[in-house]
Amino acid sequence: MTLERRRATWAIYVWCRRTDELVDGPNASRIAPTALDRWEARLEDLFQGRPFDMMDAALADTVAKFPVDIQPFKDMIEGMRMDLTKSRYKNFDELYLYCYYVAGTVGLLSVPVMGIAPESQAPTESVYNAALALGIANQLTNILRDVGEE
């Protein structure tokens, strides 16, 4: 990857980690749903070119340079909201939706930055579908890995 793409990938990764830390980090027990509302408002500001801090500025730069859509970011925040209220899923459809929110979104955020090879014959939609499937598969693997300790 070019330096610009590596930096953009890092900026997305940092935002995702910071989002996850809101519900899984050391202060998670003190996080209220309103904190996620503030985080989402901050995301919207960032997309309007008004970053809050230097890490937000890195993502704002990414958003300016690559065709990254805000919806997967918002969807990830929705997954964090689910983490605050739900720990069990009654069927695979519910689990799949959770996996989409917290990990499938990462795949969708990565494609605009990583790009699609110019010589690729794959339709753009199939590339996004594959990235989505990879994110969901990674989350299902994480869940299976943690079954023993939880």
GROMACS .gro file of C-alpha atoms in nm:
model
  150
    1MET     CA    1   0.000   0.000   0.000
    2THR     CA    2   0.105   0.353  -0.056
    3LEU     CA    3   0.190   0.567   0.245
    4GLU     CA    4  -0.136   0.758   0.199
    5ARG     CA    5  -0.339   0.433   0.204
    6ARG     CA    6  -0.148   0.303   0.508
    7ARG     CA    7  -0.219   0.625   0.696
    8ALA     CA    8  -0.586   0.611   0.600
    9THR     CA    9  -0.610   0.247   0.711
   10TRP     CA   10  -0.446   0.342   1.041
   11ALA     CA   11  -0.694   0.629   1.089
   12ILE     CA   12  -0.990   0.395   1.038
   13TYR     CA   13  -0.836   0.135   1.268
   14VAL     CA   14  -0.778   0.393   1.542
   15TRP     CA   15  -1.136   0.517   1.520
   16CYS     CA   16  -1.267   0.159   1.539
   17ARG     CA   17  -1.046   0.080   1.840
   18ARG     CA   18  -1.151   0.398   2.018
   19THR     CA   19  -1.515   0.316   1.951
   20ASP     CA   20  -1.471  -0.038   2.083
   21GLU     CA   21  -1.291   0.089   2.392
   22LEU     CA   22  -1.600   0.289   2.485
   23VAL     CA   23  -1.779  -0.037   2.570
   24ASP     CA   24  -1.493  -0.285   2.620
   25GLY     CA   25  -1.223  -0.067   2.773
   26PRO     CA   26  -1.126   0.000   3.134
   27ASN     CA   27  -1.396   0.267   3.176
   28ALA     CA   28  -1.669   0.070   3.000
   29SER     CA   29  -1.871   0.013   3.315
   30ARG     CA   30  -1.915   0.389   3.344
   31ILE     CA   31  -2.013   0.445   2.982
   32ALA     CA   32  -2.372   0.549   2.933
   33PRO     CA   33  -2.563   0.533   2.605
   34THR     CA   34  -2.539   0.912   2.597
   35ALA     CA   35  -2.160   0.879   2.559
   36LEU     CA   36  -2.221   0.687   2.237
   37ASP     CA   37  -2.462   0.961   2.127
   38ARG     CA   38  -2.184   1.216   2.185
   39TRP     CA   39  -1.938   0.992   1.996
   40GLU     CA   40  -2.178   0.979   1.701
   41ALA     CA   41  -2.220   1.358   1.704
   42ARG     CA   42  -1.842   1.388   1.708
   43LEU     CA   43  -1.827   1.156   1.406
   44GLU     CA   44  -2.073   1.376   1.220
   45ASP     CA   45  -1.861   1.681   1.304
   46LEU     CA   46  -1.554   1.498   1.177
   47PHE     CA   47  -1.730   1.425   0.845
   48GLN     CA   48  -1.810   1.797   0.823
   49GLY     CA   49  -1.439   1.877   0.855
   50ARG     CA   50  -1.452   1.963   1.226
   51PRO     CA   51  -1.230   1.706   1.402
   52PHE     CA   52  -1.209   1.713   1.781
   53ASP     CA   53  -0.849   1.593   1.824
   54MET     CA   54  -0.548   1.479   1.624
   55MET     CA   55  -0.676   1.123   1.583
   56ASP     CA   56  -1.006   1.258   1.454
   57ALA     CA   57  -0.805   1.484   1.222
   58ALA     CA   58  -0.636   1.178   1.072
   59LEU     CA   59  -0.976   1.027   0.997
   60ALA     CA   60  -1.105   1.359   0.863
   61ASP     CA   61  -0.810   1.357   0.623
   62THR     CA   62  -0.902   1.001   0.520
   63VAL     CA   63  -1.264   1.101   0.460
   64ALA     CA   64  -1.147   1.392   0.245
   65LYS     CA   65  -0.917   1.174   0.034
   66PHE     CA   66  -1.118   0.852  -0.004
   67PRO     CA   67  -1.486   0.782  -0.079
   68VAL     CA   68  -1.560   0.653   0.271
   69ASP     CA   69  -1.927   0.663   0.369
   70ILE     CA   70  -2.042   0.762   0.718
   71GLN     CA   71  -2.305   0.487   0.748
   72PRO     CA   72  -2.069   0.198   0.836
   73PHE     CA   73  -1.921   0.416   1.113
   74LYS     CA   74  -2.270   0.487   1.247
   75ASP     CA   75  -2.355   0.120   1.221
   76MET     CA   76  -2.049   0.031   1.429
   77ILE     CA   77  -2.166   0.272   1.697
   78GLU     CA   78  -2.502   0.095   1.688
   79GLY     CA   79  -2.318  -0.232   1.754
   80MET     CA   80  -2.157  -0.073   2.057
   81ARG     CA   81  -2.503   0.026   2.179
   82MET     CA   82  -2.601  -0.340   2.148
   83ASP     CA   83  -2.296  -0.433   2.359
   84LEU     CA   84  -2.433  -0.216   2.641
   85THR     CA   85  -2.772  -0.384   2.645
   86LYS     CA   86  -2.744  -0.734   2.503
   87SER     CA   87  -2.512  -1.027   2.558
   88ARG     CA   88  -2.715  -1.318   2.417
   89TYR     CA   89  -2.882  -1.366   2.083
   90LYS     CA   90  -3.185  -1.587   2.032
   91ASN     CA   91  -3.101  -1.688   1.675
   92PHE     CA   92  -2.839  -1.662   1.405
   93ASP     CA   93  -3.012  -1.367   1.235
   94GLU     CA   94  -2.972  -1.158   1.552
   95LEU     CA   95  -2.610  -1.270   1.590
   96TYR     CA   96  -2.540  -1.197   1.223
   97LEU     CA   97  -2.675  -0.842   1.262
   98TYR     CA   98  -2.452  -0.786   1.565
   99CYS     CA   99  -2.152  -0.922   1.372
  100TYR     CA  100  -2.233  -0.688   1.084
  101TYR     CA  101  -2.242  -0.388   1.316
  102VAL     CA  102  -1.920  -0.455   1.502
  103ALA     CA  103  -1.704  -0.617   1.234
  104GLY     CA  104  -1.868  -0.632   0.892
  105THR     CA  105  -1.853  -0.255   0.894
  106VAL     CA  106  -1.473  -0.273   0.915
  107GLY     CA  107  -1.468  -0.455   0.582
  108LEU     CA  108  -1.695  -0.193   0.428
  109LEU     CA  109  -1.473   0.087   0.559
  110SER     CA  110  -1.159  -0.078   0.422
  111VAL     CA  111  -1.256  -0.118   0.056
  112PRO     CA  112  -1.259   0.253  -0.038
  113VAL     CA  113  -0.910   0.293   0.109
  114MET     CA  114  -0.752  -0.031  -0.009
  115GLY     CA  115  -0.921  -0.002  -0.344
  116ILE     CA  116  -0.997  -0.256  -0.610
  117ALA     CA  117  -0.724  -0.358  -0.852
  118PRO     CA  118  -0.779  -0.185  -1.188
  119GLU     CA  119  -0.745  -0.517  -1.369
  120SER     CA  120  -1.008  -0.682  -1.149
  121GLN     CA  121  -1.306  -0.823  -1.332
  122ALA     CA  122  -1.507  -0.848  -1.010
  123PRO     CA  123  -1.808  -0.622  -0.984
  124THR     CA  124  -1.768  -0.358  -0.712
  125GLU     CA  125  -2.068  -0.500  -0.525
  126SER     CA  126  -1.906  -0.843  -0.503
  127VAL     CA  127  -1.588  -0.690  -0.357
  128TYR     CA  128  -1.790  -0.512  -0.089
  129ASN     CA  129  -1.985  -0.832  -0.020
  130ALA     CA  130  -1.660  -1.025   0.022
  131ALA     CA  131  -1.520  -0.758   0.258
  132LEU     CA  132  -1.842  -0.769   0.458
  133ALA     CA  133  -1.832  -1.149   0.476
  134LEU     CA  134  -1.469  -1.143   0.593
  135GLY     CA  135  -1.551  -0.899   0.873
  136ILE     CA  136  -1.846  -1.109   0.987
  137ALA     CA  137  -1.638  -1.429   0.971
  138ASN     CA  138  -1.368  -1.265   1.182
  139GLN     CA  139  -1.623  -1.163   1.446
  140LEU     CA  140  -1.776  -1.511   1.456
  141THR     CA  141  -1.425  -1.650   1.501
  142ASN     CA  142  -1.362  -1.405   1.787
  143ILE     CA  143  -1.683  -1.515   1.955
  144LEU     CA  144  -1.595  -1.884   1.917
  145ARG     CA  145  -1.245  -1.821   2.050
  146ASP     CA  146  -1.387  -1.653   2.362
  147VAL     CA  147  -1.648  -1.918   2.443
  148GLY     CA  148  -1.413  -2.107   2.675
  149GLU     CA  149  -1.316  -1.810   2.887
  150GLU     CA  150  -1.663  -1.655   2.907
   0.00000   0.00000   0.00000
